[in-house]
PDB file of C-alpha atoms in Angstrom:
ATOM      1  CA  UNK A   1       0.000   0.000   0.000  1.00 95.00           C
ATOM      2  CA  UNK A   2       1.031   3.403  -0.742  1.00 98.00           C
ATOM      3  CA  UNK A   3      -0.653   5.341   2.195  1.00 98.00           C
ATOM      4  CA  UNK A   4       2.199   7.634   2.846  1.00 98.00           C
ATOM      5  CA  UNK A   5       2.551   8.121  -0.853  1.00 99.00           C
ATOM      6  CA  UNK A   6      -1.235   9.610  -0.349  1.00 98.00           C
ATOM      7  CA  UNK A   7      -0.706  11.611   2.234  1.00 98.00           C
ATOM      8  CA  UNK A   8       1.972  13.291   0.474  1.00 99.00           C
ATOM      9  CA  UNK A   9      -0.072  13.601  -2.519  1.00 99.00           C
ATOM     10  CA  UNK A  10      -3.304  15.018  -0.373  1.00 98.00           C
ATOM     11  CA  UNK A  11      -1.012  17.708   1.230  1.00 98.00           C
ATOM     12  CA  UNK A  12       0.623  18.697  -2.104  1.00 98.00           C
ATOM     13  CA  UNK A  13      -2.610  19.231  -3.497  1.00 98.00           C
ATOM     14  CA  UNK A  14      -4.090  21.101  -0.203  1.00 98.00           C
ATOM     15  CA  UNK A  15      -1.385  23.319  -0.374  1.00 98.00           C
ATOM     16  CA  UNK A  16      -2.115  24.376  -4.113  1.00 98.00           C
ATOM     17  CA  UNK A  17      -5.127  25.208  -3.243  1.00 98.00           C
ATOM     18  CA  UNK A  18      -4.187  27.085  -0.460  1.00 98.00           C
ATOM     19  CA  UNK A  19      -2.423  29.476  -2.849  1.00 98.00           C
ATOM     20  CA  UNK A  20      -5.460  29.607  -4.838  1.00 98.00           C
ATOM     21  CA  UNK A  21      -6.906  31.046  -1.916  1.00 98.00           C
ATOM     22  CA  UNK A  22      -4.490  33.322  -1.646  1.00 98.00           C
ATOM     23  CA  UNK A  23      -4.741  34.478  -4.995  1.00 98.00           C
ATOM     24  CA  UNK A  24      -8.385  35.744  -4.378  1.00 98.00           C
ATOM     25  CA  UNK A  25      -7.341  37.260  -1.052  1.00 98.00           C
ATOM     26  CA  UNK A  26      -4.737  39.075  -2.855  1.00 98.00           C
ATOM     27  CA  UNK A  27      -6.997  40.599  -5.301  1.00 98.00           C
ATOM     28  CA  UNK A  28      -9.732  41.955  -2.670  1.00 97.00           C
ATOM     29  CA  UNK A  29      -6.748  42.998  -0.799  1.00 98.00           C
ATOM     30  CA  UNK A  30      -4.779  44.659  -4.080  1.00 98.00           C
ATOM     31  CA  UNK A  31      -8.118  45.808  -6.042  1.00 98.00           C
ATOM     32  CA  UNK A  32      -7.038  43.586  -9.170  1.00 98.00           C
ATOM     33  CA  UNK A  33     -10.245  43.034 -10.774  1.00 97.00           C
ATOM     34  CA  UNK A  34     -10.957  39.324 -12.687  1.00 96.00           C
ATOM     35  CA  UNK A  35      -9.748  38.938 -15.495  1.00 96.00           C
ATOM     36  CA  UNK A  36      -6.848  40.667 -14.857  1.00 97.00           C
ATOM     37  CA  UNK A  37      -3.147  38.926 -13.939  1.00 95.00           C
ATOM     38  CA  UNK A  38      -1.282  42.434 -13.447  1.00 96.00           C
ATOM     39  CA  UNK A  39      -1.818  45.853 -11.855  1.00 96.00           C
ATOM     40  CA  UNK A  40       0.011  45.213  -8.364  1.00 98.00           C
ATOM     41  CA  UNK A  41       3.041  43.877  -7.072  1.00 97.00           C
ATOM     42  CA  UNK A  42       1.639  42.040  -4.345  1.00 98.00           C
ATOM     43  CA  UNK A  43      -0.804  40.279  -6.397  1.00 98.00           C
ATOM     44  CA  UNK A  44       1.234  39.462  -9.040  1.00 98.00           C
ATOM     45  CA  UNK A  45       3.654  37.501  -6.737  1.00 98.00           C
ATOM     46  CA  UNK A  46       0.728  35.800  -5.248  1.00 98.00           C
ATOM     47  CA  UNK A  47      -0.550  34.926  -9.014  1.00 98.00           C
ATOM     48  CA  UNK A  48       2.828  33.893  -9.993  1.00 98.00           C
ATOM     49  CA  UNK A  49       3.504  31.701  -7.048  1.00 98.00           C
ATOM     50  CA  UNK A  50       0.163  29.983  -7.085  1.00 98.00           C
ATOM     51  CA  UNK A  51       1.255  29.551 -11.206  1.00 98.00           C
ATOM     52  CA  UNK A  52       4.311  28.421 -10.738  1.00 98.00           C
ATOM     53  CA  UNK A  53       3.224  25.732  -8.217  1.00 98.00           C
ATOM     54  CA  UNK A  54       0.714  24.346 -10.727  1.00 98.00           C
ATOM     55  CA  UNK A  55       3.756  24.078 -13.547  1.00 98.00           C
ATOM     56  CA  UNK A  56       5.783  21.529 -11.034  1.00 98.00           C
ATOM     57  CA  UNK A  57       2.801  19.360 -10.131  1.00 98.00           C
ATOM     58  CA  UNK A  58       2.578  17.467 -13.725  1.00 98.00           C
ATOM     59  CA  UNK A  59       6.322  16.811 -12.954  1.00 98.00           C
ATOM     60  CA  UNK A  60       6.729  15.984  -9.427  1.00 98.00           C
ATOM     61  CA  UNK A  61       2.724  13.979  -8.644  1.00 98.00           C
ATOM     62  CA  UNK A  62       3.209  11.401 -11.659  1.00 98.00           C
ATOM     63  CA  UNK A  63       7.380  11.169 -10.222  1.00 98.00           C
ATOM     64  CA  UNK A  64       6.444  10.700  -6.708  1.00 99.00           C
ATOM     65  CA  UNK A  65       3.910   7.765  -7.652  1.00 98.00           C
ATOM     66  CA  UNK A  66       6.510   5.912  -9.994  1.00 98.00           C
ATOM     67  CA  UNK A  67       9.149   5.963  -7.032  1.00 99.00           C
ATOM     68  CA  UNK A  68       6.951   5.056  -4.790  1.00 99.00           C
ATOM     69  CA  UNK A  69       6.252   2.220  -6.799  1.00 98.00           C
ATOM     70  CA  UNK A  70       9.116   1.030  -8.035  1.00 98.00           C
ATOM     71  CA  UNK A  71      11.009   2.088  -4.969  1.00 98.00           C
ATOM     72  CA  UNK A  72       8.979   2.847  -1.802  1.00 98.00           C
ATOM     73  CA  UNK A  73       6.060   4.562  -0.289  1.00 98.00           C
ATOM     74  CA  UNK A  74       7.865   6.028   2.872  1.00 98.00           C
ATOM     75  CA  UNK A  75      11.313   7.235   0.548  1.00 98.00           C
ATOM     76  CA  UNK A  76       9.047   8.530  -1.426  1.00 99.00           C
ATOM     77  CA  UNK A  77       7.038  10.229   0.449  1.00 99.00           C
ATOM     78  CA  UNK A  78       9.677  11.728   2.266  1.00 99.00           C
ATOM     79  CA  UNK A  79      11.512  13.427  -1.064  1.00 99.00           C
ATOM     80  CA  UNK A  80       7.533  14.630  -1.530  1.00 99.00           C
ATOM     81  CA  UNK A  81       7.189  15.683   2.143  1.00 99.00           C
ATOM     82  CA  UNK A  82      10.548  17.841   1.163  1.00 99.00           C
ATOM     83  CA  UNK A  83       9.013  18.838  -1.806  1.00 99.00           C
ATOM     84  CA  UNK A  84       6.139  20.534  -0.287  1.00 99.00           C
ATOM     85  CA  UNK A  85       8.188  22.213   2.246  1.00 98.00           C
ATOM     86  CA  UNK A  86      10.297  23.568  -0.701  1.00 98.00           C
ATOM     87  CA  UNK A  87       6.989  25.370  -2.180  1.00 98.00           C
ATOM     88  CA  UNK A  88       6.226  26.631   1.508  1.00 98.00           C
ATOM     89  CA  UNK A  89       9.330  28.239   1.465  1.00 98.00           C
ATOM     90  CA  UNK A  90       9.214  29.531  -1.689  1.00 98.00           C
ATOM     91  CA  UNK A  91       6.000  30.896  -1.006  1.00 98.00           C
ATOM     92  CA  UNK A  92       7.317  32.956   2.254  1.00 98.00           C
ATOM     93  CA  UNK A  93      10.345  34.205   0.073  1.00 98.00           C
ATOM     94  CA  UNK A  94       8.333  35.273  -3.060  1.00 98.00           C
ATOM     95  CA  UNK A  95       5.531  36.691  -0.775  1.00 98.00           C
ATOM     96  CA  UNK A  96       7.941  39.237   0.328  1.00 98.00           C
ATOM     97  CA  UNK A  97       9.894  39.973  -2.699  1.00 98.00           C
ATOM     98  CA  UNK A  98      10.960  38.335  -5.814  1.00 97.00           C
ATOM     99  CA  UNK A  99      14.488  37.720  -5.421  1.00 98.00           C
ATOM    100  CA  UNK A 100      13.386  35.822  -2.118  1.00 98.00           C
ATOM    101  CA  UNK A 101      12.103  32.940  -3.837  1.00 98.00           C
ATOM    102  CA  UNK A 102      15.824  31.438  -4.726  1.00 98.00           C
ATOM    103  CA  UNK A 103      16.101  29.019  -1.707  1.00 98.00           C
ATOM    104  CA  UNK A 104      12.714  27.778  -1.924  1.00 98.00           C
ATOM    105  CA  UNK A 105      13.113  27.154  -5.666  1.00 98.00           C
ATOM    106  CA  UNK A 106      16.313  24.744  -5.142  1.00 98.00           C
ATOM    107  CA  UNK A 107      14.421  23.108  -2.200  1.00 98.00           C
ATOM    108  CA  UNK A 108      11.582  22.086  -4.147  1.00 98.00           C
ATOM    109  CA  UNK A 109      13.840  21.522  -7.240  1.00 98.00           C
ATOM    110  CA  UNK A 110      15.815  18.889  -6.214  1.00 98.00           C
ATOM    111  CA  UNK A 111      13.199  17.319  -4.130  1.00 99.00           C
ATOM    112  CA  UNK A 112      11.767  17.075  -7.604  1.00 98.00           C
ATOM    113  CA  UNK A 113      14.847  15.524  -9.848  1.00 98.00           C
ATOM    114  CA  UNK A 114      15.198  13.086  -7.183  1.00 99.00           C
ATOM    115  CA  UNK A 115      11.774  11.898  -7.352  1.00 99.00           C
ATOM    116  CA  UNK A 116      12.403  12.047 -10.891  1.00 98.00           C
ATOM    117  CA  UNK A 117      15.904  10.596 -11.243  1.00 98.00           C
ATOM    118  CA  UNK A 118      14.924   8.030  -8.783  1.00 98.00           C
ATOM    119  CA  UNK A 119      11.839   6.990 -10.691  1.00 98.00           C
ATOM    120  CA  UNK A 120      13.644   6.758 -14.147  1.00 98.00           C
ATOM    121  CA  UNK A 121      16.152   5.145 -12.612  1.00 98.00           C
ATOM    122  CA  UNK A 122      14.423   2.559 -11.197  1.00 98.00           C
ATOM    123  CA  UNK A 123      12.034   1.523 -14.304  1.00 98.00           C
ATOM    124  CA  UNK A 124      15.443   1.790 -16.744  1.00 98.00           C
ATOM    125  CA  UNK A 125      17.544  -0.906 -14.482  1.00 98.00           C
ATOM    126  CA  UNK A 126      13.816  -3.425 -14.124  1.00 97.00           C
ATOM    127  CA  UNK A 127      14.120  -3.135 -18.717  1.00 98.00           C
ATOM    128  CA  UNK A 128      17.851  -4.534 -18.168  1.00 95.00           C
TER     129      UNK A 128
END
């Protein structure tokens, strides 16, 4: 069973919509009217960080599944568990400015090519 796997995979997915949330607070809060996506700092590094975090999840959900599979549920969720904490952090550092979003980004990065990696790794040496 993959419970931990799960977990990992309800959090990651709580979280993103947590920073949907965020992105509708930040428009009452900023004034920035649907449809638009610009018009105030603030909202536009809340828009961008709830963006961004939808661009990794395509990569990192169908990763963290494969190495959990072909490697292990707790591993994996653990490299997840580091993943998430990587977007947490990037969200505090981009929340506050742009160039604040560095250490969050590598966090969550190579959480992500090791889930990756891992997973690759693992189906390419069961073909041998």
């Amino acid at each position: 069973m993959y419970h931990l796997t799960a977990l990992v995979t309800l959090l990651a997915i709580a979280f993103y919509f947590f920073t949907i949330m965020n992105v509708s607070r930040s428009r009452s809060k900023t004034g920035v009217k649907v449809p638009a996506i610009s018009g105030h700092p603030d909202f536009e590094r809340a828009f961008r960080i709830q963006a961004n975090t939808l661009e990794w999840m395509p990569i990192v959900l169908p990763a963290l599944w494969l190495f959990a599979i072909y490697i292990g549920d707790a591993i994996a969720a653990g490299i997840g568990a580091v993943w998430i904490i990587g977007r947490v952090v990037y969200f505090i550092g981009y929340s506050k400015a742009a160039a604040k979003r560095g250490p969050g980004f590598m966090i969550q990065g190579i959480a992500a090519i090791a889930l990756w990696a891992g997973a690759i790794g693992a189906v390419v040496l069961r073909l041998v």
